[in-house]
Coordinates of C-alpha atoms in Angstrom, one line a residue:
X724 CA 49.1 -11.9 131.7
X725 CA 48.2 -7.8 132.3
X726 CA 49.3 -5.1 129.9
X727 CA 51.9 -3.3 131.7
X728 CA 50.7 0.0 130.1
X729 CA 46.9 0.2 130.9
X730 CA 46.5 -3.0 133.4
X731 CA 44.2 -5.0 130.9
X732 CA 43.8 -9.1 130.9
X733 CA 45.7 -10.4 128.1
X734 CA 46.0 -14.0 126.8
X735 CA 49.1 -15.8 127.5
X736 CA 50.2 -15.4 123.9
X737 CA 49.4 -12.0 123.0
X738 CA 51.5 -9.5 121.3
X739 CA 49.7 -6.8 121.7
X740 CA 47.3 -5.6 124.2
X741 CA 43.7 -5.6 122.8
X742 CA 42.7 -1.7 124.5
X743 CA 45.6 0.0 124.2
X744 CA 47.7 -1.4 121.4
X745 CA 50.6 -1.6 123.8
X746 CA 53.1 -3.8 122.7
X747 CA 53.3 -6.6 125.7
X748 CA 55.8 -9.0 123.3
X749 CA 58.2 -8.9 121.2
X750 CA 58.0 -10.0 117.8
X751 CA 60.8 -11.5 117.6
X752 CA 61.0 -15.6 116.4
X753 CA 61.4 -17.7 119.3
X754 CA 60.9 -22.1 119.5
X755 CA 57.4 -21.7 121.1
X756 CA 56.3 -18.9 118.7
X757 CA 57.7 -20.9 115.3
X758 CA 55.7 -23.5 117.2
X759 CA 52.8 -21.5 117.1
X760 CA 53.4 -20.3 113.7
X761 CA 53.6 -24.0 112.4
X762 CA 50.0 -25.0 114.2
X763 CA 48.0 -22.1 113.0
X764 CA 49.2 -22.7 108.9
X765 CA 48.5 -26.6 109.4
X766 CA 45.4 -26.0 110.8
X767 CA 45.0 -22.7 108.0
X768 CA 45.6 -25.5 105.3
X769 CA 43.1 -28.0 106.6
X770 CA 40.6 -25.6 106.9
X771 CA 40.9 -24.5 103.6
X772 CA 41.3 -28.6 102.0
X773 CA 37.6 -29.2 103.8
X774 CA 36.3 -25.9 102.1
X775 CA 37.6 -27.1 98.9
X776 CA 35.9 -30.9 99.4
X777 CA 32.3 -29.4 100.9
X778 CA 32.8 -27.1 97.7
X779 CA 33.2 -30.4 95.5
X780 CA 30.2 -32.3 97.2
X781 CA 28.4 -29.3 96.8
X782 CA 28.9 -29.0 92.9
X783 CA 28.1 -32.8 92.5
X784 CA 25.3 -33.1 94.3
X785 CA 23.7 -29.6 92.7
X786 CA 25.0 -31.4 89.2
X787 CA 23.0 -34.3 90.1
X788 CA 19.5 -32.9 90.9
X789 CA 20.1 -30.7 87.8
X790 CA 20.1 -34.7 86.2
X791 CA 17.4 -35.7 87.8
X792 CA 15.7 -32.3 87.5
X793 CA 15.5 -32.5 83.8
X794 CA 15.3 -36.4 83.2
X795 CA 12.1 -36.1 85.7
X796 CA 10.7 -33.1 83.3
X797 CA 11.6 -34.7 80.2
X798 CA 9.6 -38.1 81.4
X799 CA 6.6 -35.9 82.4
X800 CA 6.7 -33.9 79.3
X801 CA 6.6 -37.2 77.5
X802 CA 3.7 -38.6 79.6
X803 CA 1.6 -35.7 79.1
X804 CA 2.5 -35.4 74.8
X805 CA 1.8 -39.0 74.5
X806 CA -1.7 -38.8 76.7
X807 CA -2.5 -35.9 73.9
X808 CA -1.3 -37.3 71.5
X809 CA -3.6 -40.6 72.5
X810 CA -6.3 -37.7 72.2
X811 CA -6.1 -36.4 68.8
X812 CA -5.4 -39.9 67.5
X813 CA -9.6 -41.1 68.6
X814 CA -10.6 -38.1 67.6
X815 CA -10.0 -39.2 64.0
X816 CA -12.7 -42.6 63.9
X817 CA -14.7 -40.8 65.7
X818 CA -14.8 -37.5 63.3
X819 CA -15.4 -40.4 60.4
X820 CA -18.5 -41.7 62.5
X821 CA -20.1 -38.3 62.4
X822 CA -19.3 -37.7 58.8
X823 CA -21.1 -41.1 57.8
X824 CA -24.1 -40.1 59.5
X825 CA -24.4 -36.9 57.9
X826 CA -23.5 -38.3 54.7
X827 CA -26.6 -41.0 54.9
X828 CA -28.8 -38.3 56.3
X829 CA -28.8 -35.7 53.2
X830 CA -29.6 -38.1 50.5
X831 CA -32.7 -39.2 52.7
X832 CA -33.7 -35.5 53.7
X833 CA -33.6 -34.5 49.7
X834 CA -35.9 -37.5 48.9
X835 CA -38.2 -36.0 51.9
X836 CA -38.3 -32.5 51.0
X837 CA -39.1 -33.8 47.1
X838 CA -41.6 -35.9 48.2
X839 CA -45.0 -35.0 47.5
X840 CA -46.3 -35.6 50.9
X841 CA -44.5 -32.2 51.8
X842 CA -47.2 -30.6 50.1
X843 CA -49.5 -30.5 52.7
X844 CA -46.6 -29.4 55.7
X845 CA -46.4 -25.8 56.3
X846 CA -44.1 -24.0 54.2
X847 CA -41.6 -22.7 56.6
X848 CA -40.7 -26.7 57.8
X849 CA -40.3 -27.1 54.6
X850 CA -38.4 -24.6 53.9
X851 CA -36.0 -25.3 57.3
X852 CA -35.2 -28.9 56.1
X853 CA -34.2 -27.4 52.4
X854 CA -32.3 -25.0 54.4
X855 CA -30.5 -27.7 57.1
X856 CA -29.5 -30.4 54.4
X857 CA -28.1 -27.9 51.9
X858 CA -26.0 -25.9 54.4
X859 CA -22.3 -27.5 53.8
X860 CA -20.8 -28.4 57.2
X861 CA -17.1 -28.0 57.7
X862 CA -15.4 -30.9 55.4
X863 CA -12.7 -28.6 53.8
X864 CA -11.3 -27.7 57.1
X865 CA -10.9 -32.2 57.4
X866 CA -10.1 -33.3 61.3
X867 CA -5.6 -32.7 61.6
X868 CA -3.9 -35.8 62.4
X869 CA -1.4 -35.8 65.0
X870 CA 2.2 -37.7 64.9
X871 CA 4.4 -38.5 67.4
X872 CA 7.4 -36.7 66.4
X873 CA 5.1 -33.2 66.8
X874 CA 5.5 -31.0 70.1
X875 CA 2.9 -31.1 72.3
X876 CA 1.7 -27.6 72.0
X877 CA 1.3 -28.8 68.3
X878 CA -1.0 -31.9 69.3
X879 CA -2.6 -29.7 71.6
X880 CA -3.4 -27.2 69.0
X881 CA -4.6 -29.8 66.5
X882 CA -7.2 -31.1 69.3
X883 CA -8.6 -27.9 70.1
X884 CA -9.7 -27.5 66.2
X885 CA -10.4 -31.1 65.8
X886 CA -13.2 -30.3 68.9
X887 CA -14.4 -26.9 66.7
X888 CA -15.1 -29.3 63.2
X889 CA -16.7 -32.1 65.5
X890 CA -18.8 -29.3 67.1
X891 CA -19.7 -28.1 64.2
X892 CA -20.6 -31.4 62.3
X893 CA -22.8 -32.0 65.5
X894 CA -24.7 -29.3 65.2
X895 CA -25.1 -29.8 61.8
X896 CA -26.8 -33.5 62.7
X897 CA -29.3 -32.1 65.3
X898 CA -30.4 -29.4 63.2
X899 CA -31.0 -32.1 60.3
X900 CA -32.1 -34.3 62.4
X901 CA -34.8 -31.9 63.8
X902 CA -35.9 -30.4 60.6
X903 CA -36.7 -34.0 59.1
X904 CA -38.6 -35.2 62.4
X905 CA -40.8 -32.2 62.2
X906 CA -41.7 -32.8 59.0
X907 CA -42.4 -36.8 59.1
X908 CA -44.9 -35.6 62.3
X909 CA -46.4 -33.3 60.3
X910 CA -47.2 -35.8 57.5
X911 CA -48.0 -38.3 60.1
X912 CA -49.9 -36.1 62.3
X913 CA -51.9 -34.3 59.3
X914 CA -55.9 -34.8 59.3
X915 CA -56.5 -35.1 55.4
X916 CA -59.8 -34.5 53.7
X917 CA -61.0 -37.5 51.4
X918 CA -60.2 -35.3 48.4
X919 CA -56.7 -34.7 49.8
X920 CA -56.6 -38.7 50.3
X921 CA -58.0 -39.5 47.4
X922 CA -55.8 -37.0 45.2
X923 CA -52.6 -38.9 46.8
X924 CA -53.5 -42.4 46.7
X925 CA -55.8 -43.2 43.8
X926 CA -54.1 -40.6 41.5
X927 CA -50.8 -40.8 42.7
X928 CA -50.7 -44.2 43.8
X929 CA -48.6 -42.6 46.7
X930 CA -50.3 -44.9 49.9
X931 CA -48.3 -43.1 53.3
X932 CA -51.6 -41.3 53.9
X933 CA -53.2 -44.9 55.0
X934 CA -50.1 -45.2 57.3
X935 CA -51.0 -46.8 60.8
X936 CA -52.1 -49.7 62.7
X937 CA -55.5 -51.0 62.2
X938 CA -56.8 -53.7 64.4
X939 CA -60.0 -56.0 64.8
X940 CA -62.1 -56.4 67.7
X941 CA -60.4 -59.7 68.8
X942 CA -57.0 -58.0 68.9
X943 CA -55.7 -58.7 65.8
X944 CA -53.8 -56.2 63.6
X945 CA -52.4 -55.7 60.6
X946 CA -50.0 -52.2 59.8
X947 CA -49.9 -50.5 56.3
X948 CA -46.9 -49.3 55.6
X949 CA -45.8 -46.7 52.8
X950 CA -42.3 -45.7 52.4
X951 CA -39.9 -44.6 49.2
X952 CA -38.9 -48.8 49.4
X953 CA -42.3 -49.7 48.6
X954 CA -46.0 -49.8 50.0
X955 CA -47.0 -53.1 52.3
X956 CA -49.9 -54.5 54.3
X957 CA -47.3 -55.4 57.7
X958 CA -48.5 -58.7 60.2
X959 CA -48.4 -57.7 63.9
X960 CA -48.4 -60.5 66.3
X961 CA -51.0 -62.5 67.1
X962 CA -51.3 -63.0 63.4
X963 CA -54.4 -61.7 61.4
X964 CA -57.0 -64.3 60.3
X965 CA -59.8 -64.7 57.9
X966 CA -62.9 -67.0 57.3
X967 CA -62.9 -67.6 53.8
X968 CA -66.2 -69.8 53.2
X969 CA -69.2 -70.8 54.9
X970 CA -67.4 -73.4 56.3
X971 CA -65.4 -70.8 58.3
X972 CA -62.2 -72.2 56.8
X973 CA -59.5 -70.0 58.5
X974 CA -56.6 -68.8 56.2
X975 CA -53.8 -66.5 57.1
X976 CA -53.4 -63.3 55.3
X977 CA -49.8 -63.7 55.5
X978 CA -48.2 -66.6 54.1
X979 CA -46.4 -68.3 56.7
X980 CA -42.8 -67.5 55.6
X981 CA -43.9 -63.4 54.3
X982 CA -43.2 -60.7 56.6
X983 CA -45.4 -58.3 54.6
X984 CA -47.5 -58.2 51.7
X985 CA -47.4 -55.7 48.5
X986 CA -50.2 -54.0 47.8
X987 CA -51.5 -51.7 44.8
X988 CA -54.7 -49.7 44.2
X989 CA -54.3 -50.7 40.4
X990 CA -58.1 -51.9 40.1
X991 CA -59.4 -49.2 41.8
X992 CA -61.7 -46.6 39.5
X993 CA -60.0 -43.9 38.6
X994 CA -62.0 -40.9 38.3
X995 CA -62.2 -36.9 40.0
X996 CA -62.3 -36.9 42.9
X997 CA -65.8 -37.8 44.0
X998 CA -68.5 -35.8 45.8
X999 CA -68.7 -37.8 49.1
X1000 CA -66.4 -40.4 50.5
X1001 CA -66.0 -44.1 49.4
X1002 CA -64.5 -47.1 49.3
X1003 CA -60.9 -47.3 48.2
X1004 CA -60.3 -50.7 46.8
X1005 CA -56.2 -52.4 47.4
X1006 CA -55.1 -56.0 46.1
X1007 CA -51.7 -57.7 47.1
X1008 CA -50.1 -60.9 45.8
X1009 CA -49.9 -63.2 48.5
X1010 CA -48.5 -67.1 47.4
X1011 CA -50.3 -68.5 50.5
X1012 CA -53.4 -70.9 49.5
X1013 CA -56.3 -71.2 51.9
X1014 CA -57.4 -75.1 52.6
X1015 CA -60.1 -75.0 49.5
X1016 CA -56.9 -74.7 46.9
X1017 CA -57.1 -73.3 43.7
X1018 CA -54.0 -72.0 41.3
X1019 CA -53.7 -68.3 43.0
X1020 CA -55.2 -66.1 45.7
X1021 CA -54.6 -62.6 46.3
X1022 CA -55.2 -60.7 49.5
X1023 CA -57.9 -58.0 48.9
X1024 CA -59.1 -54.9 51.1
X1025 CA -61.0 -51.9 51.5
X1026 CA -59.6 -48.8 52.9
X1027 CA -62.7 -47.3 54.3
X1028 CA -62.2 -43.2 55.2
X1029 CA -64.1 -41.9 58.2
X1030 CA -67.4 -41.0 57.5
X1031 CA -67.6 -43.2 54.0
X1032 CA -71.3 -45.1 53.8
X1033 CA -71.6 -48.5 53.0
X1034 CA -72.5 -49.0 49.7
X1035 CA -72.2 -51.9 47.0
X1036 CA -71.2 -49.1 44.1
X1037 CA -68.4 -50.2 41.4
X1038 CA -66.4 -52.4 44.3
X1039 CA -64.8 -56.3 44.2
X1040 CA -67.5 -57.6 46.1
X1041 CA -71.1 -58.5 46.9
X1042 CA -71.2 -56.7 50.5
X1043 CA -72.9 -58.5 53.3
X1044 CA -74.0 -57.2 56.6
X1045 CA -74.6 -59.6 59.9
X1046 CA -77.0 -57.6 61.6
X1047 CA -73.4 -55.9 63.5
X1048 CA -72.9 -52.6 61.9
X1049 CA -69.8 -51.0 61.1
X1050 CA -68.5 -48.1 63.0
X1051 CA -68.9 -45.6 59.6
X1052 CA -67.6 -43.1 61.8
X1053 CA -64.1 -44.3 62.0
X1054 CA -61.3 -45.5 59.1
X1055 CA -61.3 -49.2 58.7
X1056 CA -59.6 -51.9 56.7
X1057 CA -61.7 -54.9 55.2
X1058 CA -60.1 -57.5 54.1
X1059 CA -60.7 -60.5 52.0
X1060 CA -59.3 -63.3 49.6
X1061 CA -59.7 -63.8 45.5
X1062 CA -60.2 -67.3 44.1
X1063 CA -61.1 -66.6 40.9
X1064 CA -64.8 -65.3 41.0
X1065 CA -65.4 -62.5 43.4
X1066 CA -69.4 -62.7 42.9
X1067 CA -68.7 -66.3 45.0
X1068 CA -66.7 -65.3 47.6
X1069 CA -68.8 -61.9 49.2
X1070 CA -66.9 -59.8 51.7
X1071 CA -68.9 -59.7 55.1
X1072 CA -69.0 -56.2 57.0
X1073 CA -69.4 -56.0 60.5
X1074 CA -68.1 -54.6 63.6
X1075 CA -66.8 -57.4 64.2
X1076 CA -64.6 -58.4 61.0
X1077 CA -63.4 -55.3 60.1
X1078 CA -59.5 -53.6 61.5
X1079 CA -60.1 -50.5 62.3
X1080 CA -57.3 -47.9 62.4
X1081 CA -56.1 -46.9 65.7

């Protein structure tokens, strides 16, 4: 259809034309325009109903992933509290751990640092393990515990101190830990004049200067041993033997069920120290009888100090030499047995016989 005013294609049902705003129909109702009328509101109102649905779906299905949305974050947030929470909760027997070995640690570093053997350690180790045992680590700030029915920036907070203490208490071990080590090496490692040895053992009857391994030319050895617990002559395998006659009879100088044997200096001489080195004269109890039987024998030995000459003096024994001379130049053990009369049973030094300290 044309607009009869300016000429312009018009759709069929037009009312007015779309250039000129000429009116091409009349407005008046008519079958095929309530027709019309009738189609457009039906298909106004459908339109509308499917908005309305899509609008439904729309708020159910964003009300849904808000469901899931939070019921996924909630079981995440719960994963992640209960793994920290699984934290905090071995932090505790292993905070108790620590504390235990700290606890048996200070006890033995005060018996060190009173121990007269610290005497000849410098001053300033000394002075560093007084320091390291008497410094209080943290035990008033104790590790927190953590619960389940805290928030996990709660356990998380708790952790993260519970990681300071153990830190600390750590620290506190290794420095301990050090301070004793360097002074047991320097007790160890010290190279004591016989006046200095003497002075311990014979006066003090404190024996950790003889400390060591002392073995005999066959590869036998024997340990001495001298610790707060006590002082012992210790067997290392193979197993130490003596002759103890002219027959040669061979007797162990551990009884067969004795891991160590006690020893004392108690019939040693005591006098000042004397002018040049000598023998230093140790007995032990030991319940094992050699083959020749009689009611007791006791282990016997000389602690020989570098450098001490081989005299008879004021000793157990009648000292006999088999044309194989000691080493007088080294420490040495020589050891022997008691039956009852040590005039008949002579000790015999040689290079071979004798342990020598390593």
């Amino acid at each position: 259809m044309e607009c009869k005013n300016c000429g312009a294609e018009l759709a069929d049902n037009a009312l007015f034309c779309s250039s000129c705003g000429y009116q091409v129909r009349s407005t008046t109702s008519s079958p095929e325009n309530d027709e019309n009328s009738q189609t457009i509101v039906a298909s106004t109102e459908a339109l509308q109903r499917r908005k309305k649905i899509g609008i439904a779906i729309a708020f159910v299905v964003a009300v849904i992933f808000a469901i899931g949305g939070s019921t996924g974050y909630w079981l995440w947030y719960q994963a992640q509290k209960n793994q920290a929470l699984s934290i905090c909760m071995e932090q505790s027997p292993a905070f108790e751990k620590l504390k235990n070995k700290a606890d048996e640690m200070i006890p033995e570093a005060e018996v060190l640092y009173y121990s007269d053997a610290t005497e000849i350690v410098d001053s300033d180790l000394v002075e560093t393990l007084y320091k390291n045992y008497t410094t209080s680590y943290d035990t008033k700030r104790d590790i927190k515990q953590c619960f389940p029915n805290m928030s996990k920036s709660e356990i998380d907070k708790n952790i993260l101190l519970n990681k300071s203490i153990e830190e600390s208490l750590n620290k506190y071990i290794a420095n301990l830990s050090s301070s004793m080590k360097n002074v047991k090496d320097a007790i160890t490692n010290h190279e004591y004049t016989f006046g200095e040895l003497w002075n311990t053992v014979v006066e003090r009857h404190r024996y950790y200067p003889m400390n060591g391994k002392y073995c005999r030319h066959d590869g036998a050895c024997v340990v001495i041993e001298s610790t707060d617990q006590g002082d012992s002559l210790l067997p290392v395998s193979p197993m130490a033997t003596i002759s103890v006659d002219e027959d040669s009879t061979v007797w162990n100088i551990f009884a067969d069920d004795e891991t160590s044997l006690p020893f004392s200096t108690s019939y040693q001489s005591v006098m000042p120290t004397p002018s040049e080195a000598e023998w230093i004269d140790c007995e032990g109890l030991n319940p094992d009888e050699p083959t020749s039987a009689a009611d007791m024998y006791n282990t016997f030995f000389i602690y020989s100090f570098a450098g001490t000459p081989i005299s008879d003096g004021d000793h157990f024994w009648d000292i006999t030499d088999n044309g194989n001379p000691v080493d007088t130049s080294k420490t040495y053990l020589a050891i022997t047995y008691y039956a009852g009369d040590f005039s008949e049973d002579p000790i015999e030094i040689s290079d071979d016989t004798v342990f020598y300290k390593q």
